[in-house]
Amino acid sequence: MHARRLGQRLADLPQRGRARWRRPQPGHCAGEREGLRGRGCSSGVGAHAGARDAAVPALARSGPRQLRPIAAKVPRRAVFVGPRTSRLGHEDRALPGCRGRSAGPPCRRTRGPGPEPAADRFHRMVVGPSRSGIRLHGIEDGMTTTPPLGGPDTIPIAPGKIPALGHALAFRKDPINFLTSLSAIGELVKVYLGPVQTYAVTSPRVVYQLLVTEAAHFENGRIFDKMRGFFGNGLITSNGAFHRRQRRLIQPAFSQKNITTYTEVMRREIGELVASWQEGTVVDIQAATDDLSLRIGVATLFKTELGTSAKETVKECLPVVLRGLLVRTLLPDVVFKLPIPGIQRLNDAERRLRAAIGEIIRTYRADGADHEDILSALLAARDDETGEGMSDAEVLDEVVSLVLAATETNSSVLASFFYRLAEHPEIADRVSAEIDGVLGGRQVQYEDLTKFKHTLNALSEVLRLDMPVDMFMRRATEEVVIGETRLPAGSEFIFSIPALHRNPDVYPDPLQFDPDRWIRRPARDLPRGSYIPFGTGGRICVGNAFAWAELTVVATTVLAKWRLTVAPGAKPKRVHQASTHFTSLPMALEAR
């Protein structure tokens, strides 16, 4: 019966040409070749060879004449199309990393054959096995459901472009609001950094494509190229196989066992700071958290007294380097060779910082002991495939990357956390009561870090609303299809995580500080790419567990003893440099 119905449906197809059967080509994704239900690239038909073989003779007898010769070849799933093939299938039905097309550009994971010419109309029927024989899974007849791919000329240009400067002034003034405003224009928008054309990505779906499903076809973009002059080839700036190798070597330094040890260092450093505060005084919390994060970073990287003088040099030079980081990424390289006082101070600080860290590395190598810190873990790391470790130069690049990333971002998040709670005293009271209930007057331990539900929700909301890093870049290493647009190799893409975190389609009332939104809708239930404070995919922050530990230890230790309010008359202002932070944040201290 099923075979007769199938034959009748086939006979009813419009005869614009001899209908033909198109076998799924070798090189398309595994889901399409194997016909796995729910995992294929088009209809997701399950595979059942016995049912298929039993149904083929019936189809050959009852199907339209032009299809009878090929009916015996029906595979686990077959796609019948009209005289020409259009782009069929959609990304949201594909395996991660696969474009999921039945006919059209091949899966990039396996490099199948190229596309056939697109048609303005098509016929398509997908058949597959059922328990009683071949089952008809659908016939489409009409206009193509997916429009042809656009090119670079189809992408709109962001408003406000200035000759020679492009959109540089808008970036300099307020990069987050500028990039957030582009979502009303499209998923991809042309933005110019001076004369350099980039594509701003405004959609979480497309950002996820850049960072995860198509990540193999991208590398770090222009901003990271500019940073390489100081960072070297560390984890932040490296690409490809070398980046993957370095990540494998670095990741053990942030194991749960090591994070437990680092937590003791964090607790000691914040304990000393809190003990130095006086009732009724005003403290610049931004400056305090800057200094605290620097001390925690140096103490967890270099735990011993070895190289004490070099560590003091690191503490002295690092703030200068951080202030000049944005300047280095935006200005031409030739500027840093000019005898400009500010540029010379930055060059000198960078040189002294790298020299001091290099001295510490040589001292550790000569000592040979495990000091239970990050540097010891990096020196002891060995590649599972080759058995080789990192050279001193490679370790130097990684230490520079780690100390800069950890210091700048964590201090900005902590300052924003205390500021947001001061703006919402009812949330601050709830968080403080939770801390009292968990700790009961004792010091926080590593085992406590997951027990602070309201505290963690408040920190998550700060990371959503006040994410300190404004923008990231990626560059295509080959021709790519992003969204519905085909773009050439070398195309530069820019995206803002803070802008994604303020998407009103995902976050109701997105500018409102609302920690309870994470109770109503946990991060795991959000669309992919919508909440990525530490990135995602193969370049997710290697120290994200370290960051969460530091944020939680500092937040709970401070709020267990003090209530912080914005000082009378203070008007905190944020600036955009290497990260977004307050110029100053005067807050009054009240003992609890």
XYZ file of C-alpha atoms in Angstrom:
592
model
C 0.000 0.000 0.000
C 2.778 2.416 0.906
C 4.546 1.646 -2.371
C 1.369 2.334 -4.398
C 0.852 5.636 -2.594
C 4.431 6.559 -3.234
C 4.072 5.756 -6.925
C 0.955 7.897 -7.154
C 2.668 10.833 -5.468
C 5.607 10.510 -7.825
C 3.303 10.438 -10.804
C 1.684 13.703 -9.645
C 4.973 15.608 -9.714
C 5.065 18.443 -12.328
C 6.978 17.220 -15.341
C 9.203 20.182 -16.179
C 11.892 17.747 -17.204
C 12.806 14.189 -16.532
C 12.844 13.834 -12.785
C 16.011 12.258 -11.559
C 17.391 10.819 -8.404
C 20.400 12.410 -6.784
C 22.414 10.145 -4.562
C 23.868 11.930 -1.503
C 27.440 12.577 -2.601
C 30.521 11.141 -0.911
C 32.083 13.843 1.183
C 28.831 15.172 2.595
C 28.415 14.924 6.319
C 28.311 11.609 8.144
C 24.714 12.176 9.212
C 23.627 12.349 5.546
C 25.704 9.336 4.487
C 24.481 7.178 7.358
C 20.885 8.473 7.440
C 20.825 8.655 11.234
C 17.490 9.861 12.547
C 17.663 13.367 13.968
C 21.321 13.757 12.948
C 21.179 13.975 9.183
C 21.476 17.109 7.141
C 17.979 17.234 5.673
C 15.122 14.988 6.655
C 16.753 12.947 9.421
C 15.338 9.642 8.186
C 16.273 6.591 10.213
C 18.081 3.649 8.651
C 16.639 0.157 8.370
C 18.229 -1.855 5.583
C 15.805 -4.743 5.741
C 12.730 -2.552 5.318
C 14.448 -0.636 2.542
C 15.331 -3.771 0.568
C 11.826 -5.178 0.960
C 10.265 -2.008 -0.403
C 12.492 -1.490 -3.441
C 10.803 -4.105 -5.692
C 7.365 -2.601 -4.993
C 8.615 0.846 -5.875
C 10.153 -0.461 -9.098
C 6.810 -1.989 -10.094
C 4.526 0.910 -9.190
C 6.600 4.066 -9.557
C 6.513 6.368 -12.609
C 8.171 4.907 -15.679
C 11.112 7.317 -15.703
C 12.012 6.343 -12.126
C 11.697 2.563 -12.401
C 15.244 1.962 -13.646
C 16.718 3.650 -10.583
C 14.220 2.502 -7.978
C 16.316 -0.517 -7.104
C 19.116 1.846 -6.091
C 17.178 3.652 -3.368
C 19.598 4.001 -0.427
C 18.731 4.448 3.203
C 17.530 7.880 2.210
C 17.199 9.302 -1.280
C 16.562 12.817 -2.490
C 14.572 13.244 -5.713
C 14.878 16.653 -7.319
C 13.680 18.340 -10.475
C 15.733 19.096 -13.574
C 18.020 21.451 -11.687
C 19.107 21.532 -8.057
C 18.682 24.444 -5.694
C 20.246 25.040 -2.285
C 18.211 22.779 -0.042
C 18.431 22.219 3.682
C 19.050 24.741 6.411
C 21.779 25.370 8.933
C 19.539 24.807 11.937
C 19.069 21.190 10.866
C 22.764 20.466 10.531
C 25.305 18.765 12.705
C 27.595 21.176 14.566
C 30.373 22.044 12.163
C 28.397 20.975 9.080
C 26.354 23.093 6.717
C 23.708 20.419 6.407
C 22.745 20.680 2.754
C 21.244 17.881 0.721
C 22.306 19.609 -2.467
C 24.584 22.587 -2.633
C 27.938 23.522 -1.092
C 29.559 20.506 0.548
C 30.189 19.919 4.207
C 33.397 21.734 5.051
C 34.352 19.011 7.463
C 34.872 16.529 4.644
C 35.321 18.635 1.517
C 32.759 17.064 -0.756
C 31.966 18.116 -4.321
C 30.890 21.633 -5.120
C 27.362 22.972 -5.606
C 25.169 22.553 -8.619
C 23.584 25.649 -10.231
C 20.694 27.106 -8.279
C 17.195 26.959 -9.718
C 14.377 29.395 -9.226
C 11.917 26.490 -8.840
C 12.415 22.940 -7.732
C 10.755 19.616 -7.012
C 12.076 17.628 -4.106
C 10.991 14.400 -2.542
C 12.696 12.603 0.284
C 11.957 8.941 0.810
C 13.210 6.573 3.461
C 12.390 3.250 5.062
C 9.507 2.561 7.342
C 8.468 -0.684 8.989
C 6.218 -1.573 6.065
C 8.382 -0.271 3.237
C 9.505 3.003 1.671
C 7.834 5.975 3.320
C 7.308 9.359 1.682
C 8.832 12.044 3.899
C 7.838 15.084 1.911
C 7.474 16.711 -1.475
C 8.279 20.334 -2.121
C 7.269 22.111 -5.321
C 7.590 25.830 -5.734
C 9.991 28.671 -5.130
C 13.254 27.859 -3.384
C 12.976 28.193 0.390
C 16.562 29.510 0.793
C 17.622 32.562 -1.232
C 20.912 32.523 -3.155
C 24.005 33.413 -1.170
C 24.867 37.098 -1.152
C 28.335 38.576 -1.528
C 30.211 41.418 0.206
C 28.282 44.018 -1.812
C 25.006 42.924 -0.208
C 26.166 43.828 3.310
C 25.071 47.286 4.533
C 27.555 49.866 5.806
C 27.186 51.200 9.348
C 26.062 54.840 9.473
C 28.462 57.585 10.489
C 31.449 56.639 8.348
C 34.017 59.444 8.077
C 36.540 59.638 5.221
C 39.966 58.236 6.201
C 38.794 57.567 9.794
C 35.903 55.254 9.002
C 34.054 54.496 12.257
C 37.108 54.915 14.507
C 35.605 57.859 16.404
C 32.423 55.921 17.218
C 34.568 53.057 18.499
C 36.694 55.410 20.568
C 33.704 57.175 22.121
C 31.515 54.208 23.083
C 32.278 50.904 21.342
C 29.621 48.885 23.165
C 26.680 51.141 22.317
C 27.936 51.572 18.758
C 28.168 47.824 18.141
C 24.877 47.202 19.969
C 23.092 49.680 17.673
C 24.144 47.723 14.575
C 21.853 44.778 15.381
C 18.931 46.821 13.992
C 20.684 46.910 10.602
C 21.509 43.248 10.126
C 23.462 40.209 11.258
C 26.488 41.435 9.298
C 27.322 45.130 8.939
C 30.371 46.704 7.301
C 32.451 48.734 9.738
C 35.672 50.568 8.910
C 38.593 50.893 11.336
C 40.302 53.718 9.477
C 40.744 52.354 5.943
C 40.407 48.713 7.052
C 37.060 47.109 6.215
C 35.632 44.702 8.777
C 32.286 42.949 9.203
C 30.513 43.526 12.510
C 28.645 40.407 13.631
C 25.554 41.230 15.685
C 23.744 37.878 15.930
C 24.502 35.258 18.636
C 23.833 32.559 16.032
C 26.468 33.911 13.653
C 28.995 34.559 16.444
C 28.570 30.931 17.493
C 29.255 29.979 13.882
C 32.529 31.949 13.961
C 33.678 30.560 17.306
C 32.453 26.977 17.186
C 30.871 25.431 14.104
C 33.200 27.124 11.591
C 36.095 27.892 13.947
C 38.550 25.808 11.898
C 38.313 28.366 9.093
C 39.173 31.389 11.241
C 42.150 32.786 13.096
C 42.711 35.780 15.337
C 42.080 39.091 13.617
C 43.910 42.363 13.147
C 43.735 43.491 16.789
C 45.577 40.355 17.891
C 48.200 40.857 15.180
C 48.942 44.249 16.700
C 49.170 42.765 20.186
C 51.705 40.154 19.103
C 54.502 42.727 19.280
C 54.218 42.611 23.071
C 52.436 39.344 23.858
C 54.659 37.332 21.525
C 53.076 34.072 20.394
C 51.198 33.354 23.617
C 47.807 31.744 23.977
C 45.987 35.038 23.348
C 47.645 35.692 19.978
C 48.667 32.269 18.596
C 46.707 30.274 16.015
C 46.229 26.794 14.600
C 48.165 23.724 15.689
C 50.567 25.728 17.853
C 47.664 27.265 19.784
C 46.121 23.824 20.359
C 49.466 22.452 21.534
C 50.003 25.350 23.944
C 46.494 25.002 25.320
C 47.086 21.317 26.063
C 50.255 22.218 27.931
C 48.730 25.093 29.898
C 45.370 23.561 30.884
C 46.758 21.319 33.707
C 47.938 24.461 35.529
C 44.231 25.217 36.095
C 43.128 21.787 37.298
C 40.776 21.515 40.268
C 43.659 20.490 42.522
C 45.677 23.555 41.554
C 42.682 25.908 41.815
C 42.250 24.664 45.404
C 45.829 25.741 46.139
C 45.382 29.109 44.407
C 42.239 29.726 46.463
C 44.371 29.830 49.618
C 46.534 32.546 48.027
C 43.460 34.533 47.008
C 42.011 34.299 50.513
C 45.270 35.501 52.065
C 45.604 38.502 49.736
C 42.015 39.704 50.115
C 42.166 39.078 53.875
C 45.100 41.471 54.197
C 43.278 44.125 52.183
C 40.026 43.874 54.157
C 41.907 43.985 57.471
C 43.553 47.273 56.443
C 40.245 49.098 55.908
C 38.845 51.497 58.509
C 35.234 52.124 59.493
C 33.785 55.273 57.942
C 36.614 55.834 55.464
C 36.273 56.193 51.699
C 38.201 53.789 49.451
C 38.704 53.930 45.686
C 37.397 50.441 44.980
C 38.586 50.451 41.365
C 42.157 51.177 42.453
C 41.843 48.652 45.295
C 40.651 45.850 43.028
C 43.322 46.722 40.432
C 46.016 46.333 43.062
C 44.394 43.228 44.543
C 44.087 41.410 41.205
C 47.708 42.278 40.411
C 48.877 40.874 43.746
C 46.791 37.713 43.312
C 48.057 37.256 39.760
C 51.720 37.624 40.725
C 51.348 35.502 43.890
C 49.687 32.597 42.061
C 52.143 32.765 39.148
C 55.263 33.061 41.307
C 54.465 31.758 44.783
C 57.981 31.674 46.286
C 60.442 34.374 47.266
C 62.610 33.491 44.278
C 63.179 36.526 42.068
C 61.670 38.962 44.575
C 63.158 42.042 42.920
C 61.927 40.895 39.505
C 58.417 40.461 40.892
C 58.472 44.029 42.157
C 59.421 45.144 38.647
C 56.425 43.240 37.291
C 54.116 45.047 39.730
C 55.630 48.386 38.759
C 55.514 47.968 34.975
C 52.265 46.081 34.492
C 49.886 49.040 35.102
C 51.781 51.118 32.504
C 51.530 48.314 29.960
C 47.810 47.854 30.618
C 47.075 51.551 30.080
C 48.939 51.478 26.774
C 47.477 48.258 25.413
C 44.616 49.895 23.501
C 47.018 52.491 22.070
C 49.246 49.718 20.746
C 46.335 47.976 19.004
C 45.018 51.134 17.293
C 48.097 53.101 16.245
C 50.394 52.148 13.317
C 53.571 50.288 14.263
C 55.725 53.146 12.996
C 54.430 55.369 15.826
C 56.196 53.204 18.408
C 59.557 54.023 16.856
C 59.118 57.780 17.286
C 60.728 59.731 20.171
C 57.391 60.540 21.853
C 57.658 60.574 25.677
C 54.485 58.560 26.315
C 55.412 55.996 23.667
C 58.930 55.699 25.064
C 57.569 55.083 28.585
C 55.318 52.338 27.222
C 58.164 50.712 25.265
C 60.413 50.842 28.328
C 57.741 49.309 30.587
C 57.120 46.479 28.123
C 60.849 45.772 27.802
C 61.411 45.779 31.577
C 58.327 43.610 32.214
C 59.430 40.893 29.779
C 62.992 41.019 31.094
C 61.798 40.633 34.708
C 59.558 37.656 33.878
C 62.409 36.084 31.894
C 64.663 36.385 34.950
C 62.076 34.646 37.152
C 61.748 31.801 34.620
C 65.522 31.236 34.560
C 65.600 31.233 38.367
C 62.838 28.604 38.514
C 64.588 26.442 35.895
C 67.783 26.487 37.920
C 65.955 25.689 41.180
C 64.003 22.778 39.651
C 61.459 22.509 42.490
C 57.675 22.446 42.297
C 56.455 25.540 44.118
C 52.751 24.746 43.581
C 52.203 27.794 41.423
C 51.310 28.419 37.801
C 54.894 28.890 36.606
C 55.965 25.557 38.106
C 53.066 23.861 36.311
C 54.017 25.472 32.986
C 57.674 24.419 33.304
C 56.687 20.844 34.192
C 54.108 20.441 31.391
C 54.877 17.877 28.678
C 53.123 17.228 25.388
C 51.450 13.796 25.431
C 52.286 13.268 21.749
C 55.952 14.332 21.705
C 56.991 14.348 25.354
C 58.433 17.824 24.874
C 57.833 20.818 27.121
C 57.858 24.546 26.455
C 61.016 26.536 25.844
C 61.813 29.517 28.075
C 60.671 31.858 25.289
C 57.322 30.054 24.987
C 56.807 30.095 28.756
C 57.604 33.820 28.788
C 54.923 34.565 26.180
C 52.349 32.526 28.102
C 53.111 34.145 31.458
C 52.803 37.626 29.932
C 49.418 36.668 28.444
C 48.128 35.143 31.686
C 49.151 37.950 34.018
C 47.714 40.653 31.757
C 44.427 38.836 31.101
C 43.805 37.893 34.728
C 44.726 41.257 36.223
C 42.760 43.622 34.015
C 39.503 41.733 33.578
C 38.985 40.452 37.135
C 39.582 43.852 38.720
C 37.019 45.464 36.396
C 34.380 42.819 37.161
C 34.909 43.114 40.929
C 34.606 46.909 40.885
C 31.387 46.657 38.852
C 30.052 44.004 41.246
C 30.403 46.242 44.315
C 29.017 49.226 42.401
C 25.920 47.334 41.216
C 25.177 46.069 44.723
C 25.498 49.604 46.069
C 22.896 50.695 43.495
C 20.578 47.855 44.603
C 20.795 47.581 48.408
C 18.007 44.987 48.592
C 20.109 42.633 46.451
C 23.202 43.435 48.535
C 21.326 42.520 51.731
C 20.205 39.214 50.245
C 23.750 38.366 49.110
C 25.235 39.301 52.506
C 22.649 37.200 54.360
C 23.502 34.222 52.140
C 27.222 34.653 52.857
C 26.531 34.754 56.611
C 24.476 31.583 56.338
C 27.158 29.653 54.452
C 30.269 30.869 56.286
C 28.957 31.568 59.771
C 31.912 33.857 60.506
C 34.685 31.567 59.206
C 36.908 32.081 56.147
C 35.737 30.908 52.749
C 37.136 27.573 51.509
C 37.347 26.131 48.018
C 34.520 23.710 48.857
C 32.208 26.659 49.587
C 32.496 28.303 46.187
C 29.438 26.637 44.654
C 27.181 27.238 47.674
C 26.559 30.960 47.109
C 23.582 30.874 44.745
C 22.606 34.559 45.010
C 26.240 35.707 44.939
C 26.992 33.690 41.819
C 23.825 34.969 40.131
C 24.862 38.551 40.907
C 28.348 37.908 39.501
C 26.809 36.317 36.407
C 24.653 39.383 35.906
C 27.690 41.661 36.222
C 29.492 39.554 33.605
C 26.451 39.959 31.360
C 25.902 43.665 31.827
C 29.455 44.914 32.507
C 31.633 42.517 30.532
C 35.014 44.326 30.616
C 36.350 43.429 27.146
C 34.556 45.426 24.458
C 35.322 43.577 21.240
C 37.058 40.640 19.599
C 38.144 39.945 16.042
C 38.474 36.928 13.775
C 39.867 36.583 10.238
C 38.761 34.025 7.635
C 41.613 31.835 6.412
C 39.615 30.755 3.347
C 36.348 31.550 1.607
C 33.512 31.147 4.099
C 29.724 31.322 4.225
C 28.602 33.388 7.206
C 24.868 33.584 7.753
C 23.578 33.890 4.194
C 26.665 35.575 2.754
C 29.727 34.188 0.993
C 32.898 36.112 1.886
C 36.488 35.756 0.665
C 39.559 34.604 2.571
C 41.124 37.415 4.575
C 37.779 38.939 5.586
C 37.963 40.491 9.058
C 35.092 40.070 11.521
C 34.487 42.042 14.693
C 31.975 41.276 17.432
C 31.159 42.543 20.901
C 30.297 40.151 23.718
C 28.718 42.978 25.788
C 26.471 43.763 22.802
C 25.389 40.113 22.576
C 24.666 40.153 26.305
C 22.263 43.059 25.828
C 20.157 41.476 23.116
C 16.495 42.246 23.986
C 15.324 39.151 22.116
C 17.163 37.034 24.698
C 17.174 39.238 27.805
C 13.952 41.061 28.731
C 14.751 44.590 29.926
C 18.419 44.006 29.013
C 19.873 47.106 30.725
C 18.307 46.243 34.084
C 20.558 44.654 36.718
C 18.501 41.576 37.611
C 20.374 38.601 39.130
C 17.114 36.666 39.425
C 16.928 36.344 35.635
C 19.390 33.445 36.044
C 16.864 31.654 38.250
C 14.035 32.163 35.765
C 16.192 31.138 32.804
C 19.599 29.541 33.495
C 22.444 30.144 31.069
C 22.200 26.578 29.755
C 18.704 27.348 28.417
C 19.758 30.395 26.399
C 20.387 30.312 22.632
C 23.946 29.413 21.716
C 26.257 32.399 21.624
C 23.963 34.543 23.801
C 26.004 34.340 27.022
C 29.744 33.843 26.578
C 31.609 35.949 29.193
C 34.673 33.712 28.859
C 34.265 32.980 25.157
C 33.299 29.597 23.758
C 34.637 26.843 21.549
C 38.308 26.009 21.237
C 39.409 29.469 22.415
C 37.347 29.635 25.604
C 39.340 31.268 28.404
C 41.819 28.706 29.737
C 41.615 30.279 33.211
C 37.842 30.628 33.563
C 37.767 28.394 36.675
C 40.539 30.535 38.189
C 38.540 33.685 37.431
C 35.356 32.327 39.018
C 37.309 31.297 42.125
C 38.894 34.745 42.499
C 35.621 36.609 41.937
C 33.776 34.463 44.483
C 36.511 34.511 47.158
C 36.924 38.291 46.949
C 33.181 39.039 46.837
C 32.289 36.835 49.805
C 35.266 37.926 51.939
C 34.511 41.626 51.481
C 30.749 41.378 51.982
C 31.115 39.167 55.055
C 32.646 42.162 56.877
C 31.710 45.346 55.044
C 28.789 47.163 53.442
C 29.904 49.409 50.577
C 28.029 52.500 49.356
C 28.975 55.049 46.720
C 30.556 58.057 48.403
C 28.332 61.181 48.552
C 28.858 63.401 45.542
C 30.816 60.783 43.612
C 29.923 60.321 39.954
C 31.700 57.159 38.765
C 32.576 57.181 35.078
C 33.621 54.264 32.910
C 36.351 54.490 30.290
C 37.288 52.120 27.481
C 40.975 51.163 27.384
C 42.372 47.625 27.425
C 39.084 46.880 29.199
C 36.101 48.876 30.391
C 36.594 50.131 33.950
C 35.941 53.097 36.216
C 38.321 56.046 36.261
C 37.751 55.930 40.015
C 35.085 54.456 42.273
C 34.999 56.142 45.719
C 32.966 54.013 48.145
C 32.275 54.467 51.846
C 32.956 51.564 54.234
C 30.469 50.497 56.881
C 31.266 47.528 59.106
C 28.615 44.813 59.274
